[in-house]
């Protein structure tokens, strides 16, 4: 009798795991508690606009999503982002990101000196980094503390923090170094300098010598939006192997395999289980084990975004770029970032139209997420009027809230996760965790986790 695997969770991690398991001939069923697949991937179409309500792209250098797209027949649908200047709102104005920066870390002397983001003192402090001989800590620490020690507070607060917070939607002075950017410590130890290491390893982008030379596009999406990828991945699964609106209450270990107690009273049997669900949900399903306590404690923040459609004539101050992030030293604004989506993605808006997507919700201001759609629109419009002189109301707007949806990898994350997975190997062999709450939040990271979890099951067959 062949072994049976049940994948719990129909986000991109669970879908990828199910795909690779079925491709290898493993009897696999996927259950999802909601009425749709894709997790945070949600594309909305209206009046010729393509609006992403969750992530809008994926990194091309992480190749797993491109490879999977080719396998499921979506390779021809892949599109590159248009490039342009990136800005940071700080000191009451939009400042260009210094050329050659990596995640906000300035790695080139001339662009740093010309930047309007930093004071003279801040620039000098950053320029001293290559000669700063600081014995780095050996254990995990806060990413922000490491970067402040290397680069100084001003560079971190005006450049690095806005970008990294845009990725993790949290406080970089609480985020785990080991779980987010362990390579920063590694190259600092090898080269004696973070800046020198970023340049010498080719991690930092080179400064473009010609002003009109186009930047390489780092991101990819699909011509019809990211949900097209989810649909194609679902279509690639065996008919009848996906069940929607099927929540899981409890998992019980039996003499042979496991019983999965569904919310509707059904009991499913499985030899292997992949828990592609958030950490608190996994802890609830395994509540009778005390070693799941670290999963309960894993925090997630709430954020929202509002996409707004305009006629291009409504934007009086047109800016050459793809968007901006907001320094948290700037107290006059409640938005945390804004993407000029019609400039970033050619497929996003009809000719003559503009599409902006703004983000709200940050540490200390998470309650804004629970305001009404109209209140959120008004907050965003108030900020955009000050920044871009937009006074017209949008033709339409779409607000999307993500409650407790952005995992926070706090200091000690990997150690706590290792403790949990070691207990699972001992007490629940054949049960695995995978997904954004664990080993990486990007779409390719989630695909990698699903594929790796599937691979371990395939090897044990």
Short mmCIF file of C-alpha atoms in Angstrom, two decimals:
data_model
loop_
_atom_site.label_atom_id
_atom_site.label_comp_id
_atom_site.label_asym_id
_atom_site.label_seq_id
_atom_site.Cartn_x
_atom_site.Cartn_y
_atom_site.Cartn_z
CA UNK A 1 0.00 0.00 0.00
CA UNK A 2 1.49 3.37 -1.03
CA UNK A 3 2.13 6.08 1.52
CA UNK A 4 -0.28 9.00 1.76
CA UNK A 5 0.78 12.62 2.26
CA UNK A 6 -1.53 15.44 3.28
CA UNK A 7 -0.44 19.02 2.72
CA UNK A 8 -2.25 21.43 5.04
CA UNK A 9 -2.37 24.97 3.66
CA UNK A 10 -3.03 26.14 0.12
CA UNK A 11 -0.70 29.10 -0.12
CA UNK A 12 2.22 29.06 -2.54
CA UNK A 13 4.26 26.85 -0.17
CA UNK A 14 1.61 24.14 0.10
CA UNK A 15 0.79 24.26 -3.60
CA UNK A 16 4.47 23.88 -4.51
CA UNK A 17 4.91 20.99 -2.10
CA UNK A 18 1.86 19.20 -3.51
CA UNK A 19 3.07 19.76 -7.07
CA UNK A 20 6.53 18.27 -6.48
CA UNK A 21 5.11 15.36 -4.49
CA UNK A 22 2.61 14.46 -7.19
CA UNK A 23 5.24 14.91 -9.88
CA UNK A 24 7.26 12.21 -8.09
CA UNK A 25 4.24 9.92 -7.94
CA UNK A 26 3.45 10.38 -4.24
CA UNK A 27 -0.23 10.04 -3.30
CA UNK A 28 -0.91 13.60 -2.12
CA UNK A 29 -3.94 15.55 -0.99
CA UNK A 30 -4.01 19.29 -0.23
CA UNK A 31 -6.53 20.85 2.16
CA UNK A 32 -7.14 24.59 2.54
CA UNK A 33 -9.44 26.13 5.14
CA UNK A 34 -10.55 29.08 2.97
CA UNK A 35 -12.46 29.14 -0.30
CA UNK A 36 -9.44 30.02 -2.42
CA UNK A 37 -5.82 29.06 -3.00
CA UNK A 38 -2.79 31.30 -3.13
CA UNK A 39 -2.57 32.75 0.36
CA UNK A 40 -1.43 36.37 0.10
CA UNK A 41 -1.25 36.19 -3.70
CA UNK A 42 -4.42 37.91 -4.91
CA UNK A 43 -4.83 39.69 -8.24
CA UNK A 44 -7.81 41.96 -8.90
CA UNK A 45 -8.84 43.11 -12.38
CA UNK A 46 -11.04 46.14 -13.05
CA UNK A 47 -11.48 48.50 -15.99
CA UNK A 48 -8.25 47.35 -17.61
CA UNK A 49 -6.20 47.65 -14.40
CA UNK A 50 -4.28 44.73 -12.93
CA UNK A 51 -4.04 45.21 -9.16
CA UNK A 52 -2.05 43.00 -6.83
CA UNK A 53 -3.60 42.97 -3.36
CA UNK A 54 -0.66 41.07 -1.87
CA UNK A 55 2.89 40.76 -3.24
CA UNK A 56 3.37 42.31 -6.67
CA UNK A 57 6.53 40.52 -7.80
CA UNK A 58 9.33 38.11 -7.02
CA UNK A 59 13.11 38.36 -7.14
CA UNK A 60 14.58 37.02 -10.37
CA UNK A 61 17.90 36.06 -8.77
CA UNK A 62 16.06 33.50 -6.66
CA UNK A 63 15.40 31.16 -9.55
CA UNK A 64 12.97 28.61 -8.09
CA UNK A 65 9.84 30.51 -9.13
CA UNK A 66 11.08 31.04 -12.68
CA UNK A 67 11.96 27.35 -12.94
CA UNK A 68 8.55 26.29 -11.66
CA UNK A 69 6.84 28.74 -14.01
CA UNK A 70 8.59 27.04 -16.96
CA UNK A 71 7.50 23.62 -15.74
CA UNK A 72 3.81 24.54 -15.51
CA UNK A 73 3.68 26.40 -18.81
CA UNK A 74 3.86 29.96 -17.48
CA UNK A 75 7.32 30.79 -18.79
CA UNK A 76 6.02 32.90 -21.66
CA UNK A 77 3.90 34.96 -19.26
CA UNK A 78 6.86 36.20 -17.22
CA UNK A 79 7.43 39.97 -17.45
CA UNK A 80 10.21 42.18 -16.16
CA UNK A 81 9.64 45.31 -14.13
CA UNK A 82 10.38 48.69 -15.64
CA UNK A 83 13.17 50.40 -13.77
CA UNK A 84 13.66 53.92 -12.58
CA UNK A 85 14.78 55.96 -9.66
CA UNK A 86 13.88 54.79 -6.17
CA UNK A 87 13.25 57.46 -3.56
CA UNK A 88 13.18 57.81 0.19
CA UNK A 89 10.95 60.39 1.83
CA UNK A 90 13.07 61.97 4.54
CA UNK A 91 13.74 65.49 5.76
CA UNK A 92 10.48 66.62 4.18
CA UNK A 93 11.42 65.72 0.60
CA UNK A 94 11.89 62.85 -1.82
CA UNK A 95 15.56 61.90 -1.96
CA UNK A 96 17.05 59.62 -4.56
CA UNK A 97 18.59 56.44 -3.27
CA UNK A 98 22.38 56.71 -3.76
CA UNK A 99 23.55 54.69 -6.74
CA UNK A 100 25.34 51.49 -5.84
CA UNK A 101 23.30 51.00 -2.67
CA UNK A 102 22.35 47.51 -1.55
CA UNK A 103 19.27 47.33 0.67
CA UNK A 104 19.88 50.99 1.46
CA UNK A 105 23.52 50.43 2.40
CA UNK A 106 25.62 52.97 0.45
CA UNK A 107 28.67 51.22 -0.96
CA UNK A 108 30.12 53.93 -3.25
CA UNK A 109 31.84 57.07 -1.99
CA UNK A 110 30.80 59.64 -4.61
CA UNK A 111 27.05 58.86 -4.65
CA UNK A 112 27.08 58.86 -0.85
CA UNK A 113 28.73 62.28 -0.70
CA UNK A 114 26.27 63.71 -3.24
CA UNK A 115 23.21 62.29 -1.48
CA UNK A 116 20.66 64.61 0.13
CA UNK A 117 19.62 61.88 2.55
CA UNK A 118 22.41 62.38 5.06
CA UNK A 119 24.13 65.17 6.90
CA UNK A 120 27.86 65.71 6.59
CA UNK A 121 28.36 63.99 9.91
CA UNK A 122 26.25 61.02 8.80
CA UNK A 123 28.26 60.68 5.58
CA UNK A 124 31.57 60.75 7.43
CA UNK A 125 30.33 58.10 9.85
CA UNK A 126 29.35 55.82 6.95
CA UNK A 127 32.64 56.41 5.12
CA UNK A 128 34.53 55.23 8.20
CA UNK A 129 32.93 51.78 8.05
CA UNK A 130 35.66 50.03 6.01
CA UNK A 131 38.19 50.96 8.66
CA UNK A 132 35.97 50.23 11.65
CA UNK A 133 37.52 47.32 13.48
CA UNK A 134 34.75 46.00 15.66
CA UNK A 135 34.73 42.48 17.01
CA UNK A 136 31.39 41.14 15.85
CA UNK A 137 29.21 39.04 18.10
CA UNK A 138 29.08 35.30 17.53
CA UNK A 139 25.43 34.69 18.43
CA UNK A 140 22.26 36.06 16.93
CA UNK A 141 21.51 39.75 17.38
CA UNK A 142 19.15 42.38 16.08
CA UNK A 143 19.79 43.29 12.46
CA UNK A 144 19.39 46.98 13.26
CA UNK A 145 21.99 46.90 16.03
CA UNK A 146 24.55 45.30 13.72
CA UNK A 147 23.94 47.87 10.98
CA UNK A 148 24.02 50.82 13.40
CA UNK A 149 27.36 49.60 14.73
CA UNK A 150 28.78 49.41 11.22
CA UNK A 151 27.19 52.42 9.50
CA UNK A 152 25.86 54.75 12.17
CA UNK A 153 22.32 55.69 13.14
CA UNK A 154 21.67 58.21 10.37
CA UNK A 155 22.28 55.88 7.43
CA UNK A 156 20.26 53.15 9.10
CA UNK A 157 17.28 55.37 9.94
CA UNK A 158 17.14 57.33 6.67
CA UNK A 159 17.99 54.62 4.15
CA UNK A 160 18.33 51.06 5.40
CA UNK A 161 15.43 50.89 7.82
CA UNK A 162 12.76 52.17 5.39
CA UNK A 163 13.72 49.56 2.79
CA UNK A 164 14.06 46.61 5.15
CA UNK A 165 10.90 47.53 7.00
CA UNK A 166 9.15 47.58 3.64
CA UNK A 167 10.09 43.92 3.27
CA UNK A 168 9.44 42.70 6.80
CA UNK A 169 6.89 45.31 8.01
CA UNK A 170 8.55 45.35 11.40
CA UNK A 171 11.19 46.86 13.63
CA UNK A 172 14.72 46.11 12.41
CA UNK A 173 16.00 46.60 15.95
CA UNK A 174 14.07 43.44 16.84
CA UNK A 175 14.55 41.39 13.66
CA UNK A 176 16.95 38.46 13.81
CA UNK A 177 20.21 38.87 11.96
CA UNK A 178 20.61 35.12 11.49
CA UNK A 179 17.09 34.69 10.10
CA UNK A 180 17.11 37.66 7.70
CA UNK A 181 20.58 38.68 6.47
CA UNK A 182 23.19 36.30 7.92
CA UNK A 183 25.38 37.07 4.90
CA UNK A 184 26.00 40.57 6.26
CA UNK A 185 27.94 39.15 9.20
CA UNK A 186 29.64 36.52 7.06
CA UNK A 187 31.08 38.95 4.53
CA UNK A 188 32.00 41.43 7.26
CA UNK A 189 34.04 38.75 9.00
CA UNK A 190 35.66 37.66 5.72
CA UNK A 191 36.46 41.13 4.33
CA UNK A 192 36.76 43.12 7.55
CA UNK A 193 34.10 45.50 6.24
CA UNK A 194 30.44 45.19 5.27
CA UNK A 195 30.79 47.80 2.51
CA UNK A 196 33.95 46.27 1.07
CA UNK A 197 32.42 42.81 1.21
CA UNK A 198 29.26 43.91 -0.62
CA UNK A 199 31.38 45.44 -3.39
CA UNK A 200 33.95 42.67 -3.70
CA UNK A 201 31.35 39.89 -3.78
CA UNK A 202 29.36 41.70 -6.46
CA UNK A 203 26.35 41.88 -4.16
CA UNK A 204 26.09 45.65 -4.43
CA UNK A 205 24.96 46.96 -7.84
CA UNK A 206 27.58 48.91 -9.79
CA UNK A 207 27.15 52.64 -10.35
CA UNK A 208 25.90 53.31 -13.86
CA UNK A 209 28.40 55.51 -15.70
CA UNK A 210 25.86 56.74 -18.25
CA UNK A 211 22.84 58.55 -16.87
CA UNK A 212 20.54 57.12 -19.52
CA UNK A 213 21.71 53.57 -19.02
CA UNK A 214 18.79 51.49 -17.85
CA UNK A 215 19.08 49.67 -14.56
CA UNK A 216 18.78 45.89 -14.74
CA UNK A 217 15.34 44.72 -13.69
CA UNK A 218 15.50 42.73 -10.47
CA UNK A 219 11.85 41.70 -10.25
CA UNK A 220 9.47 39.57 -12.26
CA UNK A 221 5.73 39.04 -12.41
CA UNK A 222 3.25 37.60 -14.91
CA UNK A 223 1.44 39.46 -17.67
CA UNK A 224 -1.98 38.78 -16.16
CA UNK A 225 -0.87 39.11 -12.55
CA UNK A 226 0.52 36.69 -9.99
CA UNK A 227 -2.79 34.87 -9.53
CA UNK A 228 -2.28 33.42 -13.01
CA UNK A 229 0.68 31.49 -11.63
CA UNK A 230 -1.45 30.16 -8.77
CA UNK A 231 -4.17 29.06 -11.21
CA UNK A 232 -1.64 27.28 -13.40
CA UNK A 233 -0.10 25.55 -10.39
CA UNK A 234 -3.52 24.36 -9.24
CA UNK A 235 -4.29 23.11 -12.75
CA UNK A 236 -1.06 21.11 -12.70
CA UNK A 237 -2.27 19.11 -9.69
CA UNK A 238 -4.18 15.87 -10.00
CA UNK A 239 -7.95 16.47 -10.38
CA UNK A 240 -9.77 16.01 -7.08
CA UNK A 241 -6.61 16.25 -4.96
CA UNK A 242 -7.40 19.74 -3.64
CA UNK A 243 -10.12 20.37 -1.08
CA UNK A 244 -11.17 23.93 -0.20
CA UNK A 245 -13.06 25.15 2.87
CA UNK A 246 -11.52 22.29 4.86
CA UNK A 247 -10.06 23.44 8.16
CA UNK A 248 -7.95 21.26 10.45
CA UNK A 249 -8.56 21.14 14.20
CA UNK A 250 -6.11 18.57 15.45
CA UNK A 251 -3.42 16.07 14.45
CA UNK A 252 -3.05 12.79 16.34
CA UNK A 253 -0.17 10.36 16.09
CA UNK A 254 -1.26 6.74 15.72
CA UNK A 255 0.61 3.45 15.72
CA UNK A 256 0.90 3.76 11.97
CA UNK A 257 0.83 7.31 10.65
CA UNK A 258 -1.51 10.10 11.70
CA UNK A 259 -5.16 11.02 12.00
CA UNK A 260 -6.08 14.53 10.91
CA UNK A 261 -9.28 15.74 12.57
CA UNK A 262 -11.03 18.16 10.25
CA UNK A 263 -13.26 21.01 11.43
CA UNK A 264 -16.31 19.37 9.84
CA UNK A 265 -15.78 16.13 11.77
CA UNK A 266 -14.07 14.17 9.00
CA UNK A 267 -10.94 12.23 9.90
CA UNK A 268 -8.20 11.90 7.30
CA UNK A 269 -5.35 9.42 7.49
CA UNK A 270 -1.80 10.29 6.49
CA UNK A 271 1.68 8.85 6.70
CA UNK A 272 3.34 12.22 6.12
CA UNK A 273 2.10 15.75 6.73
CA UNK A 274 3.39 19.11 5.58
CA UNK A 275 2.12 21.98 7.73
CA UNK A 276 2.26 24.89 5.28
CA UNK A 277 0.40 27.17 7.69
CA UNK A 278 1.32 30.10 9.99
CA UNK A 279 3.09 29.20 13.22
CA UNK A 280 0.12 29.87 15.56
CA UNK A 281 -2.11 27.64 13.40
CA UNK A 282 0.47 24.85 13.48
CA UNK A 283 0.74 25.20 17.27
CA UNK A 284 -3.04 24.86 17.60
CA UNK A 285 -3.09 21.67 15.54
CA UNK A 286 -0.35 20.24 17.78
CA UNK A 287 -1.62 21.79 21.03
CA UNK A 288 -1.06 18.65 23.14
CA UNK A 289 2.74 19.03 22.82
CA UNK A 290 4.28 21.57 25.21
CA UNK A 291 7.28 22.11 22.92
CA UNK A 292 5.04 24.03 20.51
CA UNK A 293 5.12 27.08 22.81
CA UNK A 294 7.71 28.92 20.63
CA UNK A 295 5.31 28.62 17.68
CA UNK A 296 2.58 30.35 19.69
CA UNK A 297 4.97 33.16 20.51
CA UNK A 298 5.97 33.92 16.91
CA UNK A 299 4.60 37.37 16.21
CA UNK A 300 3.12 38.78 13.03
CA UNK A 301 2.20 42.37 12.25
CA UNK A 302 -0.82 43.80 10.48
CA UNK A 303 -0.59 45.98 7.38
CA UNK A 304 -2.87 47.29 4.67
CA UNK A 305 -2.48 48.65 1.18
CA UNK A 306 -4.70 50.82 -0.96
CA UNK A 307 -4.53 50.76 -4.76
CA UNK A 308 -5.86 53.90 -6.44
CA UNK A 309 -6.65 54.43 -10.12
CA UNK A 310 -6.31 57.92 -11.63
CA UNK A 311 -6.25 59.62 -14.95
CA UNK A 312 -2.62 60.61 -15.54
CA UNK A 313 -3.66 64.26 -15.72
CA UNK A 314 -4.54 64.08 -12.01
CA UNK A 315 -0.88 63.73 -11.08
CA UNK A 316 0.48 67.26 -11.26
CA UNK A 317 4.00 66.42 -10.07
CA UNK A 318 5.11 63.50 -12.18
CA UNK A 319 8.27 61.90 -10.85
CA UNK A 320 10.80 59.78 -12.74
CA UNK A 321 10.81 56.64 -10.72
CA UNK A 322 8.96 53.57 -9.55
CA UNK A 323 8.12 54.65 -6.01
CA UNK A 324 9.34 55.65 -2.60
CA UNK A 325 9.57 54.45 0.98
CA UNK A 326 9.15 56.67 4.01
CA UNK A 327 11.77 57.13 6.70
CA UNK A 328 10.27 56.59 10.14
CA UNK A 329 12.07 59.70 11.31
CA UNK A 330 9.44 61.54 9.25
CA UNK A 331 6.50 61.93 11.64
CA UNK A 332 4.23 63.92 9.32
CA UNK A 333 3.21 60.92 7.20
CA UNK A 334 1.28 57.77 7.97
CA UNK A 335 1.95 55.92 4.71
CA UNK A 336 5.08 53.76 4.80
CA UNK A 337 5.63 53.45 1.04
CA UNK A 338 4.10 54.11 -2.34
CA UNK A 339 4.60 52.25 -5.61
CA UNK A 340 3.94 54.06 -8.90
CA UNK A 341 2.61 50.79 -10.25
CA UNK A 342 1.83 52.05 -13.75
CA UNK A 343 5.52 52.92 -14.13
CA UNK A 344 6.83 49.73 -12.55
CA UNK A 345 4.64 47.34 -14.53
CA UNK A 346 3.56 48.02 -18.12
CA UNK A 347 0.60 45.65 -17.81
CA UNK A 348 -0.84 47.27 -14.69
CA UNK A 349 -2.80 50.22 -16.15
CA UNK A 350 -4.47 51.19 -19.45
CA UNK A 351 -2.97 53.91 -21.65
CA UNK A 352 -3.41 57.36 -20.14
CA UNK A 353 -4.11 56.00 -16.66
CA UNK A 354 -2.07 55.89 -13.47
CA UNK A 355 -2.11 53.32 -10.70
CA UNK A 356 -0.61 54.01 -7.28
CA UNK A 357 -0.38 51.54 -4.42
CA UNK A 358 0.28 52.90 -0.95
CA UNK A 359 1.00 51.03 2.25
CA UNK A 360 0.03 51.76 5.84
CA UNK A 361 0.57 50.04 9.14
CA UNK A 362 3.81 50.09 11.11
CA UNK A 363 4.96 49.50 14.69
CA UNK A 364 3.03 51.95 16.82
CA UNK A 365 0.41 52.62 14.14
CA UNK A 366 -1.12 49.22 13.45
CA UNK A 367 -4.61 50.36 14.45
CA UNK A 368 -4.83 52.32 11.19
CA UNK A 369 -5.39 48.99 9.44
CA UNK A 370 -8.81 48.69 11.09
CA UNK A 371 -10.14 52.03 9.90
CA UNK A 372 -12.84 52.07 7.22
CA UNK A 373 -11.90 51.96 3.54
CA UNK A 374 -12.85 55.62 3.17
CA UNK A 375 -10.79 56.67 6.21
CA UNK A 376 -7.76 54.82 4.86
CA UNK A 377 -8.21 56.45 1.44
CA UNK A 378 -8.40 59.89 3.05
CA UNK A 379 -5.25 59.29 5.12
CA UNK A 380 -3.36 58.23 2.01
CA UNK A 381 -4.67 61.09 -0.11
CA UNK A 382 -3.67 63.62 2.54
CA UNK A 383 -0.09 62.34 2.38
CA UNK A 384 0.00 62.15 -1.42
CA UNK A 385 -1.21 65.72 -1.71
CA UNK A 386 1.81 66.86 0.29
CA UNK A 387 4.24 64.69 -1.66
CA UNK A 388 2.97 64.69 -5.25
CA UNK A 389 0.36 67.46 -5.34
CA UNK A 390 -2.46 65.03 -6.13
CA UNK A 391 -5.75 66.73 -5.38
CA UNK A 392 -8.22 64.74 -7.51
CA UNK A 393 -10.01 61.80 -5.94
CA UNK A 394 -9.20 58.42 -7.50
CA UNK A 395 -11.53 56.94 -10.12
CA UNK A 396 -11.76 53.98 -7.78
CA UNK A 397 -9.71 52.50 -4.96
CA UNK A 398 -9.23 49.05 -3.47
CA UNK A 399 -8.20 48.54 0.17
CA UNK A 400 -6.67 45.23 1.27
CA UNK A 401 -6.00 44.41 4.92
CA UNK A 402 -3.61 41.72 6.09
CA UNK A 403 -4.21 41.05 9.78
CA UNK A 404 -1.39 39.33 11.67
CA UNK A 405 0.01 38.32 8.31
CA UNK A 406 3.60 39.59 8.22
CA UNK A 407 5.84 37.17 10.20
CA UNK A 408 8.39 38.76 12.49
CA UNK A 409 11.67 36.85 12.73
CA UNK A 410 12.73 38.21 16.11
CA UNK A 411 16.17 37.62 17.63
CA UNK A 412 16.63 33.92 18.35
CA UNK A 413 14.15 32.86 15.63
CA UNK A 414 16.33 30.14 14.09
CA UNK A 415 17.31 28.70 17.46
CA UNK A 416 13.68 28.49 18.60
CA UNK A 417 12.67 26.95 15.28
CA UNK A 418 15.46 24.39 15.53
CA UNK A 419 14.24 23.38 18.99
CA UNK A 420 10.72 22.86 17.66
CA UNK A 421 11.81 20.89 14.58
CA UNK A 422 14.09 18.66 16.68
CA UNK A 423 11.12 17.78 18.89
CA UNK A 424 9.02 17.13 15.80
CA UNK A 425 11.59 14.74 14.39
CA UNK A 426 11.52 12.82 17.67
CA UNK A 427 7.80 12.87 18.47
CA UNK A 428 6.19 13.37 15.05
CA UNK A 429 8.37 11.77 12.37
CA UNK A 430 6.99 12.58 8.95
CA UNK A 431 5.46 15.93 10.00
CA UNK A 432 7.16 19.07 8.69
CA UNK A 433 6.78 22.84 8.89
CA UNK A 434 7.13 25.00 5.77
CA UNK A 435 6.12 28.52 4.78
CA UNK A 436 6.69 32.21 5.31
CA UNK A 437 6.60 31.98 9.12
CA UNK A 438 9.69 29.77 9.17
CA UNK A 439 12.55 30.03 6.68
CA UNK A 440 11.94 33.02 4.41
CA UNK A 441 9.05 35.28 3.39
CA UNK A 442 9.58 35.85 -0.35
CA UNK A 443 7.61 33.87 -2.93
CA UNK A 444 10.69 31.96 -4.17
CA UNK A 445 11.66 31.26 -0.52
CA UNK A 446 8.25 29.70 0.04
CA UNK A 447 8.53 27.61 -3.13
CA UNK A 448 11.96 26.43 -1.98
CA UNK A 449 10.52 25.37 1.38
CA UNK A 450 7.67 23.47 -0.26
CA UNK A 451 10.05 21.73 -2.65
CA UNK A 452 12.51 20.83 0.12
CA UNK A 453 9.76 19.42 2.34
CA UNK A 454 8.48 17.38 -0.60
CA UNK A 455 12.01 16.18 -1.31
CA UNK A 456 12.43 14.80 2.19
CA UNK A 457 9.23 12.80 1.82
CA UNK A 458 10.20 11.54 -1.62
CA UNK A 459 13.58 10.38 -0.30
CA UNK A 460 11.90 8.46 2.53
CA UNK A 461 9.51 6.59 0.19
#
